[in-house]
Short mmCIF file of C-alpha atoms in Angstrom, two decimals:
data_model
loop_
_atom_site.label_atom_id
_atom_site.label_comp_id
_atom_site.label_asym_id
_atom_site.label_seq_id
_atom_site.Cartn_x
_atom_site.Cartn_y
_atom_site.Cartn_z
CA UNK V 18 7.61 23.74 -15.40
CA UNK V 19 4.44 21.86 -14.49
CA UNK V 20 1.98 23.87 -12.44
CA UNK V 21 -0.93 21.47 -12.37
CA UNK V 22 -2.17 18.25 -13.91
CA UNK V 23 -3.28 19.19 -17.39
CA UNK V 24 -5.46 16.38 -18.70
CA UNK V 25 -5.45 17.75 -22.26
CA UNK V 26 -1.66 17.75 -22.28
CA UNK V 27 -1.72 14.21 -20.85
CA UNK V 28 -4.01 13.13 -23.66
CA UNK V 29 -1.78 14.78 -26.25
CA UNK V 30 1.33 13.08 -24.89
CA UNK V 31 -0.39 9.69 -24.79
CA UNK V 32 -1.47 10.07 -28.41
CA UNK V 33 2.21 9.73 -29.24
CA UNK V 34 2.49 6.40 -27.38
CA UNK V 35 1.30 3.96 -30.00
CA UNK V 36 2.22 0.81 -31.81
CA UNK V 37 3.82 1.18 -35.20
CA UNK V 38 2.01 -0.44 -38.13
CA UNK V 39 4.87 -2.97 -38.28
CA UNK V 40 4.31 -3.93 -34.65
CA UNK V 41 0.59 -4.29 -35.29
CA UNK V 42 1.27 -6.48 -38.30
CA UNK V 43 3.61 -8.66 -36.26
CA UNK V 44 0.94 -9.06 -33.57
CA UNK V 45 -1.68 -9.91 -36.21
CA UNK V 46 0.62 -12.45 -37.83
CA UNK V 47 1.43 -14.03 -34.46
CA UNK V 48 -2.22 -14.12 -33.50
CA UNK V 49 -3.25 -15.67 -36.79
CA UNK V 50 -0.61 -18.35 -36.32
CA UNK V 51 -1.79 -18.98 -32.78
CA UNK V 52 -5.46 -18.96 -33.83
CA UNK V 53 -4.67 -21.44 -36.60
CA UNK V 54 -3.08 -23.83 -34.14
CA UNK V 55 -5.95 -23.61 -31.72
CA UNK V 56 -8.61 -23.88 -34.41
CA UNK V 57 -7.11 -26.99 -35.93
CA UNK V 58 -6.80 -28.60 -32.53
CA UNK V 59 -10.39 -27.79 -31.61
CA UNK V 60 -12.14 -28.43 -34.91
CA UNK V 61 -13.38 -32.02 -34.56
CA UNK V 62 -15.23 -31.88 -37.88
CA UNK V 63 -12.26 -30.92 -39.95
CA UNK V 64 -11.32 -34.08 -41.85
CA UNK V 65 -9.04 -32.39 -44.32
CA UNK V 66 -5.92 -33.67 -42.65
CA UNK V 67 -2.78 -33.82 -44.69
CA UNK V 68 0.27 -36.00 -44.51
CA UNK V 69 2.26 -33.43 -42.53
CA UNK V 70 -0.34 -33.39 -39.76
CA UNK V 71 -0.36 -37.20 -39.70
CA UNK V 72 3.44 -37.19 -39.41
CA UNK V 73 3.33 -34.60 -36.64
CA UNK V 74 0.67 -36.55 -34.73
CA UNK V 75 2.66 -39.78 -35.14
CA UNK V 76 5.80 -38.08 -33.84
CA UNK V 77 3.90 -36.63 -30.90
CA UNK V 78 2.40 -40.03 -30.08
CA UNK V 79 5.84 -41.61 -30.21
CA UNK V 80 7.21 -38.99 -27.81
CA UNK V 81 4.20 -39.50 -25.53
CA UNK V 82 4.68 -43.29 -25.51
CA UNK V 83 8.41 -42.94 -24.75
CA UNK V 84 7.68 -40.44 -21.97
CA UNK V 85 5.03 -42.74 -20.50
CA UNK V 86 7.40 -45.71 -20.60
CA UNK V 87 10.12 -43.68 -18.88
CA UNK V 88 7.61 -42.41 -16.35
CA UNK V 89 6.27 -45.83 -15.37
CA UNK V 90 9.62 -47.56 -15.51
CA UNK V 91 10.58 -48.79 -12.01
CA UNK V 92 14.22 -48.13 -12.88
CA UNK V 93 13.57 -44.52 -13.63
CA UNK V 94 15.45 -42.49 -11.09
CA UNK V 95 13.95 -39.07 -11.94
CA UNK V 96 11.62 -36.95 -9.81
CA UNK V 97 8.55 -39.16 -9.90
CA UNK V 98 7.84 -38.54 -6.20
CA UNK V 99 4.70 -36.67 -5.27
CA UNK V 100 5.38 -33.33 -3.64
CA UNK V 101 4.23 -29.76 -3.55
CA UNK V 102 5.33 -26.52 -2.03
CA UNK V 103 3.78 -23.09 -1.95
CA UNK V 104 6.07 -20.70 -3.69
CA UNK V 105 6.62 -17.32 -2.14
CA UNK V 106 8.48 -14.60 -3.86
CA UNK V 107 11.53 -13.49 -1.91
CA UNK V 108 11.14 -9.90 -3.01
CA UNK V 109 7.60 -9.65 -1.74
CA UNK V 110 7.84 -12.09 1.07
CA UNK V 111 8.53 -10.23 4.29
CA UNK V 112 9.68 -13.29 6.17
CA UNK V 113 9.59 -12.56 9.84
CA UNK V 114 11.29 -15.75 10.92
CA UNK V 115 13.01 -18.57 9.16
CA UNK V 116 10.01 -20.87 9.05
CA UNK V 117 7.15 -18.44 8.43
CA UNK V 118 6.43 -17.41 4.90
CA UNK V 119 3.90 -15.02 3.46
CA UNK V 120 2.02 -14.39 0.27
CA UNK V 121 1.19 -10.75 -0.24
CA UNK V 122 -2.41 -10.21 -1.26
CA UNK V 123 -2.11 -7.37 -3.70
CA UNK V 124 -4.56 -4.55 -4.02
CA UNK V 125 -7.69 -4.38 -1.91
CA UNK V 126 -10.96 -2.69 -2.59
CA UNK V 127 -13.85 -1.97 -0.24
CA UNK V 128 -17.36 -0.76 -0.71
CA UNK V 129 -21.05 -1.39 -0.47
CA UNK V 130 -22.54 -4.15 -2.52
CA UNK V 131 -24.24 -1.72 -4.85
CA UNK V 132 -24.50 2.01 -5.34
CA UNK V 133 -28.08 2.10 -4.17
CA UNK V 134 -26.92 0.10 -1.12
CA UNK V 135 -29.51 -2.67 -1.17
CA UNK V 136 -30.30 -3.49 2.47
CA UNK V 137 -29.75 -7.00 3.81
CA UNK V 138 -32.24 -9.13 5.76
CA UNK V 139 -31.68 -7.03 8.88
CA UNK V 140 -32.41 -3.86 6.92
CA UNK V 141 -28.77 -2.79 7.15
CA UNK V 142 -26.15 -2.28 4.49
CA UNK V 143 -23.42 -4.84 3.98
CA UNK V 144 -19.90 -3.80 3.25
CA UNK V 145 -17.43 -5.85 1.24
CA UNK V 146 -13.67 -5.97 0.94
CA UNK V 147 -11.89 -7.94 -1.72
CA UNK V 148 -8.23 -8.71 -2.12
CA UNK V 149 -6.53 -9.56 -5.40
CA UNK V 150 -4.32 -12.61 -4.97
CA UNK V 151 -1.75 -11.98 -7.66
CA UNK V 152 1.25 -14.07 -6.70
CA UNK V 153 -0.08 -17.36 -5.47
CA UNK V 154 1.88 -20.23 -7.00
CA UNK V 155 2.31 -23.89 -6.22
CA UNK V 156 5.30 -25.88 -7.34
CA UNK V 157 5.16 -29.64 -7.36
CA UNK V 158 5.31 -32.96 -9.08
CA UNK V 159 2.53 -35.26 -10.35
CA UNK V 160 -0.17 -32.78 -9.37
CA UNK V 161 -3.56 -33.44 -10.92
CA UNK V 162 -5.59 -30.73 -9.24
CA UNK V 163 -5.54 -28.26 -6.38
CA UNK V 164 -8.45 -27.63 -4.04
CA UNK V 165 -8.63 -24.33 -2.19
CA UNK V 166 -11.23 -23.80 0.54
CA UNK V 167 -12.01 -20.94 2.90
CA UNK V 168 -12.79 -22.02 6.47
CA UNK V 169 -14.29 -18.84 7.89
CA UNK V 170 -17.80 -17.46 7.76
CA UNK V 171 -18.10 -14.32 5.64
CA UNK V 172 -14.81 -15.12 3.89
CA UNK V 173 -14.89 -16.71 0.45
CA UNK V 174 -13.50 -16.46 -3.06
CA UNK V 175 -14.55 -15.15 -6.40
CA UNK V 176 -13.13 -16.27 -9.69
CA UNK V 177 -11.76 -13.50 -11.81
CA UNK V 178 -13.28 -12.78 -15.23
CA UNK V 179 -9.91 -13.76 -16.63
CA UNK V 180 -10.09 -17.26 -15.16
CA UNK V 181 -10.77 -20.11 -17.57
CA UNK V 182 -13.83 -21.71 -15.96
CA UNK V 183 -13.22 -25.02 -17.71
CA UNK V 184 -10.27 -25.53 -15.36
CA UNK V 185 -12.34 -24.87 -12.25
CA UNK V 186 -14.78 -27.23 -10.62
CA UNK V 187 -16.54 -27.55 -7.26
CA UNK V 188 -17.10 -23.80 -7.14
CA UNK V 189 -20.74 -24.34 -6.27
CA UNK V 190 -21.25 -23.90 -2.55
CA UNK V 191 -21.40 -20.55 -0.81
CA UNK V 192 -22.27 -21.20 2.79
CA UNK V 193 -19.85 -18.56 4.06
CA UNK V 194 -21.93 -15.73 2.59
CA UNK V 195 -25.32 -14.31 3.50
CA UNK V 196 -25.99 -14.14 -0.23
CA UNK V 197 -26.34 -16.76 -2.88
CA UNK V 198 -23.80 -16.89 -5.66
CA UNK V 199 -26.55 -15.81 -8.05
CA UNK V 200 -27.40 -12.77 -5.92
CA UNK V 201 -23.76 -11.71 -5.83
CA UNK V 202 -23.42 -12.31 -9.57
CA UNK V 203 -26.42 -10.07 -10.15
CA UNK V 204 -24.58 -7.21 -8.49
CA UNK V 205 -22.02 -7.66 -11.24
CA UNK V 206 -19.01 -6.62 -9.23
CA UNK V 207 -17.53 -9.83 -8.01
CA UNK V 208 -16.06 -11.78 -10.90
CA UNK V 209 -17.63 -14.74 -12.60
CA UNK V 210 -18.49 -16.94 -9.65
CA UNK V 211 -18.40 -16.71 -5.85
CA UNK V 212 -17.83 -19.82 -3.74
CA UNK V 213 -16.35 -21.09 -0.47
CA UNK V 214 -13.79 -23.13 -2.36
CA UNK V 215 -12.86 -24.55 -5.71
CA UNK V 216 -10.78 -27.18 -7.43
CA UNK V 217 -8.32 -26.12 -10.11
CA UNK V 218 -7.37 -28.78 -12.66
CA UNK V 219 -3.73 -28.74 -13.70
CA UNK V 220 -2.52 -29.34 -17.24
CA UNK V 221 -2.05 -33.14 -17.38
CA UNK V 222 1.05 -32.97 -19.56
CA UNK V 223 3.23 -31.27 -17.00
CA UNK V 224 5.22 -33.23 -14.46
CA UNK V 225 7.51 -30.74 -12.76
CA UNK V 226 4.98 -27.99 -12.40
CA UNK V 227 4.88 -24.37 -11.39
CA UNK V 228 1.19 -23.65 -11.17
CA UNK V 229 0.14 -20.02 -11.15
CA UNK V 230 -3.14 -19.54 -9.31
CA UNK V 231 -2.52 -15.85 -8.71
CA UNK V 232 -4.68 -13.55 -10.78
CA UNK V 233 -7.37 -16.18 -11.20
CA UNK V 234 -9.26 -15.52 -8.00
CA UNK V 235 -9.76 -12.97 -5.24
CA UNK V 236 -10.44 -13.32 -1.55
CA UNK V 237 -13.61 -11.64 -0.39
CA UNK V 238 -14.93 -10.55 3.00
CA UNK V 239 -18.38 -9.33 3.87
CA UNK V 240 -19.84 -7.82 7.02
CA UNK V 241 -21.74 -9.80 9.60
CA UNK V 242 -24.02 -7.07 10.88
CA UNK V 243 -25.51 -9.38 13.47
CA UNK V 244 -22.13 -9.17 15.22
CA UNK V 245 -22.36 -6.17 17.57
CA UNK V 246 -18.72 -5.22 17.27
CA UNK V 247 -18.72 -5.28 13.47
CA UNK V 248 -22.06 -3.50 13.39
CA UNK V 249 -20.66 -0.69 15.57
CA UNK V 250 -17.72 -0.16 13.15
CA UNK V 251 -20.06 0.00 10.21
CA UNK V 252 -22.48 2.31 12.06
CA UNK V 253 -19.59 4.68 12.75
CA UNK V 254 -18.50 4.43 9.12
CA UNK V 255 -21.99 5.28 7.94
CA UNK V 256 -22.33 8.18 10.39
CA UNK V 257 -19.35 9.80 8.67
CA UNK V 258 -20.89 9.57 5.21
CA UNK V 259 -23.30 12.48 5.72
CA UNK V 260 -20.73 15.07 6.90
CA UNK V 261 -18.38 13.96 4.14
CA UNK V 262 -21.15 14.34 1.57
CA UNK V 263 -22.13 17.76 2.90
CA UNK V 264 -18.58 19.09 2.75
CA UNK V 265 -18.22 17.81 -0.78
CA UNK V 266 -21.52 19.27 -1.92
CA UNK V 267 -20.58 22.64 -0.48
CA UNK V 268 -17.27 22.65 -2.29
CA UNK V 269 -18.87 21.54 -5.51
CA UNK V 270 -21.20 24.50 -5.29
CA UNK V 271 -18.36 26.89 -4.49
CA UNK V 272 -15.71 25.70 -6.89
CA UNK V 273 -17.30 23.37 -9.42
CA UNK V 274 -16.45 19.76 -10.10
CA UNK V 275 -12.92 20.27 -11.27
CA UNK V 276 -11.55 22.02 -8.19
CA UNK V 277 -13.75 20.26 -5.70
CA UNK V 278 -12.35 16.89 -6.63
CA UNK V 279 -9.28 17.66 -4.50
CA UNK V 280 -9.81 16.57 -0.92
CA UNK V 281 -9.55 19.05 1.92
CA UNK V 282 -7.86 18.21 5.21
CA UNK V 283 -11.31 17.88 6.75
CA UNK V 284 -12.37 15.32 4.15
CA UNK V 285 -9.09 13.45 4.51
CA UNK V 286 -9.62 13.28 8.25
CA UNK V 287 -13.09 11.81 7.74
CA UNK V 288 -11.82 9.32 5.19
CA UNK V 289 -9.04 8.26 7.54
CA UNK V 290 -11.61 7.65 10.26
CA UNK V 291 -13.63 5.59 7.82
CA UNK V 292 -10.51 3.65 6.87
CA UNK V 293 -9.97 2.82 10.51
CA UNK V 294 -13.54 1.49 10.72
CA UNK V 295 -12.88 -0.64 7.63
CA UNK V 296 -9.62 -1.91 9.12
CA UNK V 297 -11.41 -2.94 12.30
CA UNK V 298 -14.18 -4.75 10.43
CA UNK V 299 -11.65 -6.63 8.33
CA UNK V 300 -9.49 -7.53 11.32
CA UNK V 301 -12.49 -8.82 13.23
CA UNK V 302 -13.85 -10.76 10.24
CA UNK V 303 -10.47 -12.34 9.56
CA UNK V 304 -9.92 -13.34 13.18
CA UNK V 305 -9.05 -17.03 13.00
CA UNK V 306 -9.50 -17.26 9.22
CA UNK V 307 -7.67 -20.07 7.48
CA UNK V 308 -7.57 -21.56 4.03
CA UNK V 309 -7.13 -25.23 3.20
CA UNK V 310 -4.90 -26.14 0.29
CA UNK V 311 -5.39 -29.72 -0.81
CA UNK V 312 -3.16 -31.04 -3.57
CA UNK V 313 -4.54 -34.09 -5.38
CA UNK V 314 -1.90 -36.18 -7.11
CA UNK V 315 -2.22 -38.23 -10.29
CA UNK V 316 -1.95 -41.50 -8.36
CA UNK V 317 -5.09 -40.70 -6.33
CA UNK V 318 -3.32 -39.63 -3.14
CA UNK V 319 -3.54 -36.12 -1.74
CA UNK V 320 -1.76 -33.80 0.67
CA UNK V 321 -3.20 -30.94 2.68
CA UNK V 322 -1.89 -27.80 4.32
CA UNK V 323 -3.56 -24.97 6.19
CA UNK V 324 -2.76 -21.31 5.61
CA UNK V 325 -3.47 -18.51 8.07
CA UNK V 326 -4.93 -15.28 6.78
CA UNK V 327 -3.87 -12.02 8.45
CA UNK V 328 -4.67 -8.40 7.84
CA UNK V 329 -1.72 -6.02 7.81
CA UNK V 330 -2.34 -2.36 8.55
CA UNK V 331 1.17 -1.31 9.50
CA UNK V 332 4.03 -0.54 7.19
CA UNK V 333 7.59 -1.75 7.74
CA UNK V 334 8.26 1.26 10.00
CA UNK V 335 5.40 0.25 12.26
CA UNK V 336 3.19 3.17 11.18
CA UNK V 337 -0.49 2.61 10.56
CA UNK V 338 -1.31 2.68 6.86
CA UNK V 339 -4.37 4.68 5.91
CA UNK V 340 -6.16 4.35 2.62
CA UNK V 341 -6.97 8.04 2.59
CA UNK V 342 -5.00 11.15 3.41
CA UNK V 343 -1.62 12.41 2.39
CA UNK V 344 0.53 11.81 5.46
CA UNK V 345 1.61 8.32 4.62
CA UNK V 346 2.51 8.95 1.02
CA UNK V 347 6.09 8.32 0.27
CA UNK V 348 5.75 8.73 -3.43
CA UNK V 349 9.29 7.76 -4.31
CA UNK V 350 9.15 4.42 -2.59
CA UNK V 351 5.56 3.60 -1.95
CA UNK V 352 4.26 1.34 -4.65
CA UNK V 353 3.36 -1.82 -2.84
CA UNK V 354 2.65 -3.27 0.53
CA UNK V 355 3.90 -0.34 2.58
CA UNK V 356 1.27 1.86 0.98
CA UNK V 357 -1.92 -0.09 1.42
CA UNK V 358 -3.50 -2.23 4.07
CA UNK V 359 -3.40 -5.76 2.73
CA UNK V 360 -3.81 -9.37 3.73
CA UNK V 361 -1.11 -12.00 3.81
CA UNK V 362 -1.45 -15.75 3.54
CA UNK V 363 0.96 -17.18 6.09
CA UNK V 364 2.21 -20.71 5.67
CA UNK V 365 4.94 -22.82 7.19
CA UNK G 21 -20.27 -16.80 -38.45
CA UNK G 22 -17.48 -14.24 -38.41
CA UNK G 23 -14.17 -15.41 -39.83
CA UNK G 24 -11.97 -16.04 -36.77
CA UNK G 25 -8.89 -14.62 -38.49
CA UNK G 26 -10.79 -11.45 -39.32
CA UNK G 27 -12.15 -11.23 -35.80
CA UNK G 28 -8.69 -11.30 -34.23
CA UNK G 29 -7.12 -9.08 -36.89
CA UNK G 30 -9.99 -6.64 -36.51
CA UNK G 31 -9.62 -6.62 -32.74
CA UNK G 32 -5.87 -6.01 -33.06
CA UNK G 33 -6.43 -3.21 -35.56
CA UNK G 34 -9.14 -1.54 -33.47
CA UNK G 35 -7.97 -2.01 -29.92
CA UNK G 36 -4.22 -2.70 -29.94
CA UNK G 37 -3.32 0.95 -29.38
CA UNK G 38 -5.78 1.24 -26.49
CA UNK G 39 -4.44 -1.95 -24.93
CA UNK G 40 -0.85 -0.94 -25.52
CA UNK G 41 -1.37 2.42 -23.84
CA UNK G 42 -3.06 0.91 -20.80
CA UNK G 43 -0.30 -1.69 -20.54
CA UNK G 44 2.31 1.05 -20.86
CA UNK G 45 0.54 3.02 -18.15
CA UNK G 46 0.93 0.08 -15.76
CA UNK G 47 4.29 -1.37 -16.81
CA UNK G 48 5.93 1.97 -17.55
CA UNK G 49 7.94 0.19 -20.20
CA UNK G 50 7.30 -0.13 -23.93
CA UNK G 51 8.70 -3.63 -24.35
CA UNK G 52 6.69 -5.00 -21.46
CA UNK G 53 3.64 -3.21 -22.81
CA UNK G 54 4.14 -4.93 -26.16
CA UNK G 55 4.46 -8.32 -24.41
CA UNK G 56 1.28 -7.62 -22.48
CA UNK G 57 -0.47 -6.63 -25.69
CA UNK G 58 0.40 -9.94 -27.34
CA UNK G 59 -0.60 -11.84 -24.22
CA UNK G 60 -4.00 -10.12 -24.16
CA UNK G 61 -4.77 -11.04 -27.78
CA UNK G 62 -3.60 -14.61 -27.22
CA UNK G 63 -6.10 -14.83 -24.36
CA UNK G 64 -8.73 -13.37 -26.66
CA UNK G 65 -8.16 -16.22 -29.11
CA UNK G 66 -8.81 -18.72 -26.33
CA UNK G 67 -11.81 -16.85 -24.95
CA UNK G 68 -13.46 -15.35 -28.00
CA UNK G 69 -16.54 -17.50 -27.50
CA UNK G 70 -17.20 -15.48 -24.33
CA UNK G 71 -17.36 -12.17 -26.18
CA UNK G 72 -20.92 -10.93 -26.64
CA UNK G 73 -20.49 -7.73 -28.63
CA UNK G 74 -18.10 -4.88 -29.36
CA UNK G 75 -18.58 -3.04 -26.07
CA UNK G 76 -18.11 -6.27 -24.17
CA UNK G 77 -15.00 -6.97 -26.25
CA UNK G 78 -13.50 -3.61 -25.33
CA UNK G 79 -14.27 -4.02 -21.62
CA UNK G 80 -12.94 -7.59 -21.69
CA UNK G 81 -9.72 -6.53 -23.40
CA UNK G 82 -9.15 -3.69 -20.95
CA UNK G 83 -9.80 -5.88 -17.92
CA UNK G 84 -7.56 -8.63 -19.24
CA UNK G 85 -4.88 -6.11 -20.14
CA UNK G 86 -4.90 -4.71 -16.59
CA UNK G 87 -4.56 -8.21 -15.15
CA UNK G 88 -1.79 -9.18 -17.55
CA UNK G 89 0.06 -5.92 -16.99
CA UNK G 90 -0.15 -6.28 -13.20
CA UNK G 91 1.15 -9.78 -13.52
CA UNK G 92 3.95 -8.55 -15.76
CA UNK G 93 4.90 -5.84 -13.26
CA UNK G 94 4.83 -8.39 -10.50
CA UNK G 95 7.17 -10.65 -12.48
CA UNK G 96 9.54 -7.78 -13.25
CA UNK G 97 9.47 -6.80 -9.60
CA UNK G 98 10.40 -10.34 -8.66
CA UNK G 99 13.31 -10.39 -11.03
CA UNK G 100 14.75 -7.24 -9.46
CA UNK G 101 16.60 -6.48 -12.61
CA UNK G 102 16.26 -4.18 -15.55
CA UNK G 103 17.61 -5.01 -19.00
CA UNK G 104 20.23 -2.52 -20.02
CA UNK G 105 18.23 -1.63 -23.11
CA UNK G 106 15.46 -0.38 -20.83
CA UNK G 107 17.69 1.98 -18.95
CA UNK G 108 16.68 4.88 -21.17
CA UNK G 109 13.04 4.18 -20.40
CA UNK G 110 13.69 4.15 -16.72
CA UNK G 111 15.25 7.53 -16.95
CA UNK G 112 12.30 8.62 -19.06
CA UNK G 113 9.92 7.46 -16.31
CA UNK G 114 11.96 9.27 -13.71
CA UNK G 115 12.17 12.52 -15.58
CA UNK G 116 9.78 15.26 -14.61
CA UNK G 117 8.97 17.13 -17.73
CA UNK G 118 5.74 15.59 -18.96
CA UNK G 119 2.27 14.77 -17.75
CA UNK G 120 2.88 11.08 -18.40
CA UNK G 121 5.96 11.14 -16.16
CA UNK G 122 3.94 12.91 -13.53
CA UNK G 123 1.21 10.27 -13.60
CA UNK G 124 3.85 7.50 -13.53
CA UNK G 125 4.75 8.69 -10.04
CA UNK G 126 1.38 7.55 -8.74
CA UNK G 127 0.75 4.06 -7.39
CA UNK G 128 -0.70 1.78 -10.03
CA UNK G 129 -4.27 1.75 -8.79
CA UNK G 130 -4.56 5.51 -9.08
CA UNK G 131 -2.86 5.92 -12.41
CA UNK G 132 -5.00 3.20 -14.00
CA UNK G 133 -8.18 4.99 -13.01
CA UNK G 134 -6.77 8.34 -14.11
CA UNK G 135 -5.77 6.88 -17.46
CA UNK G 136 -9.12 5.23 -18.11
CA UNK G 137 -10.96 8.38 -17.13
CA UNK G 138 -8.87 11.08 -18.80
CA UNK G 139 -7.44 9.26 -21.78
CA UNK G 140 -9.87 6.50 -22.66
CA UNK G 141 -12.77 8.75 -21.66
CA UNK G 142 -14.62 5.93 -19.95
CA UNK G 143 -17.30 7.05 -17.56
CA UNK G 144 -17.31 6.21 -13.87
CA UNK G 145 -19.67 3.24 -14.17
CA UNK G 146 -17.68 1.72 -17.05
CA UNK G 147 -14.47 1.99 -15.02
CA UNK G 148 -16.26 0.55 -12.00
CA UNK G 149 -17.36 -2.47 -14.02
CA UNK G 150 -13.97 -3.05 -15.57
CA UNK G 151 -12.09 -2.76 -12.28
CA UNK G 152 -14.74 -4.51 -10.17
CA UNK G 153 -15.06 -1.42 -8.01
CA UNK G 154 -18.02 0.56 -6.80
CA UNK G 155 -18.67 3.91 -8.45
CA UNK G 156 -17.74 5.67 -5.24
CA UNK G 157 -14.52 3.62 -5.18
CA UNK G 158 -13.64 4.91 -8.65
CA UNK G 159 -14.48 8.49 -7.69
CA UNK G 160 -12.42 8.15 -4.56
CA UNK G 161 -9.41 6.87 -6.51
CA UNK G 162 -9.76 9.69 -9.00
CA UNK G 163 -9.93 12.21 -6.20
CA UNK G 164 -6.99 10.73 -4.34
CA UNK G 165 -4.97 10.37 -7.50
CA UNK G 166 -5.45 14.02 -8.31
CA UNK G 167 -4.64 15.05 -4.77
CA UNK G 168 -1.46 13.04 -4.98
CA UNK G 169 -0.56 14.64 -8.30
CA UNK G 170 -1.02 18.03 -6.70
CA UNK G 171 1.19 16.95 -3.81
CA UNK G 172 3.89 15.67 -6.14
CA UNK G 173 3.94 18.94 -8.02
CA UNK G 174 4.24 20.88 -4.79
CA UNK G 175 6.78 18.57 -3.17
CA UNK G 176 8.96 18.40 -6.23
CA UNK G 177 8.96 22.18 -6.43
CA UNK G 178 7.28 22.23 -9.75
CA UNK G 179 5.67 25.49 -8.63
#
C-alpha cells in the first residue's frame, strides 16, 4: 500500500528501466550506419569514390530523369495540380460545426521574462505566455515553401531548439514585440529565434507532401502594459504574489521544504485568482489575432489562407479550467485539452 | 577532431539510458521509448555541429527527447489504437503498486518535471532551461505534481 510519494523508491524502480546492452548495440549500429550515409553525402572533399557509389549515383540519376520526364509530361494524368490543405487530427479536433476546424495548441507556459523580472521601458514587468504547436501539418502537392506570419501586436513565434534553422528563412523581423530578437534570445528562454513570421522550405524531392510544422515553433504572447485593461490584470496578478510568498515562507519555516511544497487551499485559491488574471490577459491580447499561411508552389504561384487564434478556458463540460488548484482534476481522463487552458488555430 | 562514429557511439553509451527513461516517462511504453531513443540519436547525427560541450549535449538530448516523445504520444493518440503486444504494458501503467505507476497517473507536464528533478537530479534552473520555463514555473509544476500525487493516493484509497 502506498502512503506517500517516496522519491527514493521511485529512483530505485526507475533504475530497473534500462536498455539492454543488445538494444544499445543495435542503436549504435543503426546510428553508425546513418552517420556513414550522412557523412558520405556531406563530405565534398572525399574523392575516394568506388564503383558501387558511381553505380548507385547513376541509378539515382536515371530515376530522377524518369521522374522529371513523367512530371513534365503533358500527358501525365497524375496529381500535378497545386493544392494544399491544413490537416487537423480528428481525435484532437473538436469540430464545432461541419466547416470549422481547429488545431489544438498543446501545452502552455506563462511567466515573467526572467527571474529577476527585468522591468520594461515603463518600469513595469512584462509577462509572457507561450504555446507549443505540436500538431500543425500541411498536406499538399508541389509545395516549395510555407510562410507563416502573425498579424497581431504582441503575438509572434519562436523557433524551437529542435528546429533545423537551415530550413527556415525570413525569421528576421520582430515588430510585434517590445523587445528585439536579440534581447529575447539573451533571456535564453524562448527557443533559437523570435520573429513575427518565417518561411519554411520543404524538401524539394517530395511531390505529394505531408509537411509537419508542429514541434518546430511555438506561439508567444507578451503583455502590453500600456493597455489599461491588461495592466490592471497584471497589477492584480502581482498584488497576489506577496501574500502567496508570505504563506509559503511561513510554511517553509514551520514544516521545512519537503512538506511545504504541498499547496494549501489558501495558496490554491491565490493561484486560481492569478490564473484568472493570466486568462484575461491572454484573451485580451489574442482579441482579433490571426495568422497568415502562405503556400508557395514550385511553379512560382502561391495561395494564402487566414487562421483565427482563440483562447479556450472552458472544458467540454463548460467548466472554467484553472491552471492551479485541485477541483478540476479528473485524473483518470484529464490528459489533454480539458485539463489546461489552451489556444486553438481555427481554419475553414 | 573527434571521430564522428566515436562521438555518436559515446553519446549512445553515456546517455541512452537517461534518454530512454525520459522517453518512457512520457510515452509510458517501452517500445515507443526505444523508437524515441533512436529518433533522438538520429537527430543528434544531423545536429552534432551544434553541440558545444558535454553539458550542452546532455541538455540538448533531453530537450530533443522530450519533443520527440511528445510527438510520439501525439501520434499514438491520433491512431487511437494499441498494439496487442503492448496490452501488458497498458495494464502495467494502470496498476497501482509502484511509484512509477503512481507518477504515470499525472499529466505529462508534471511527470516530466518530477522525473527530471527526482530521478535525473537536475536542479531547478537546469530544468527551466531544458523546458523553456521560468524557475518559478518549474517549482510550481513540482508543487502541483506532488499535490496531485497526494490527491491520487487519497482518492484511490491508498491510505
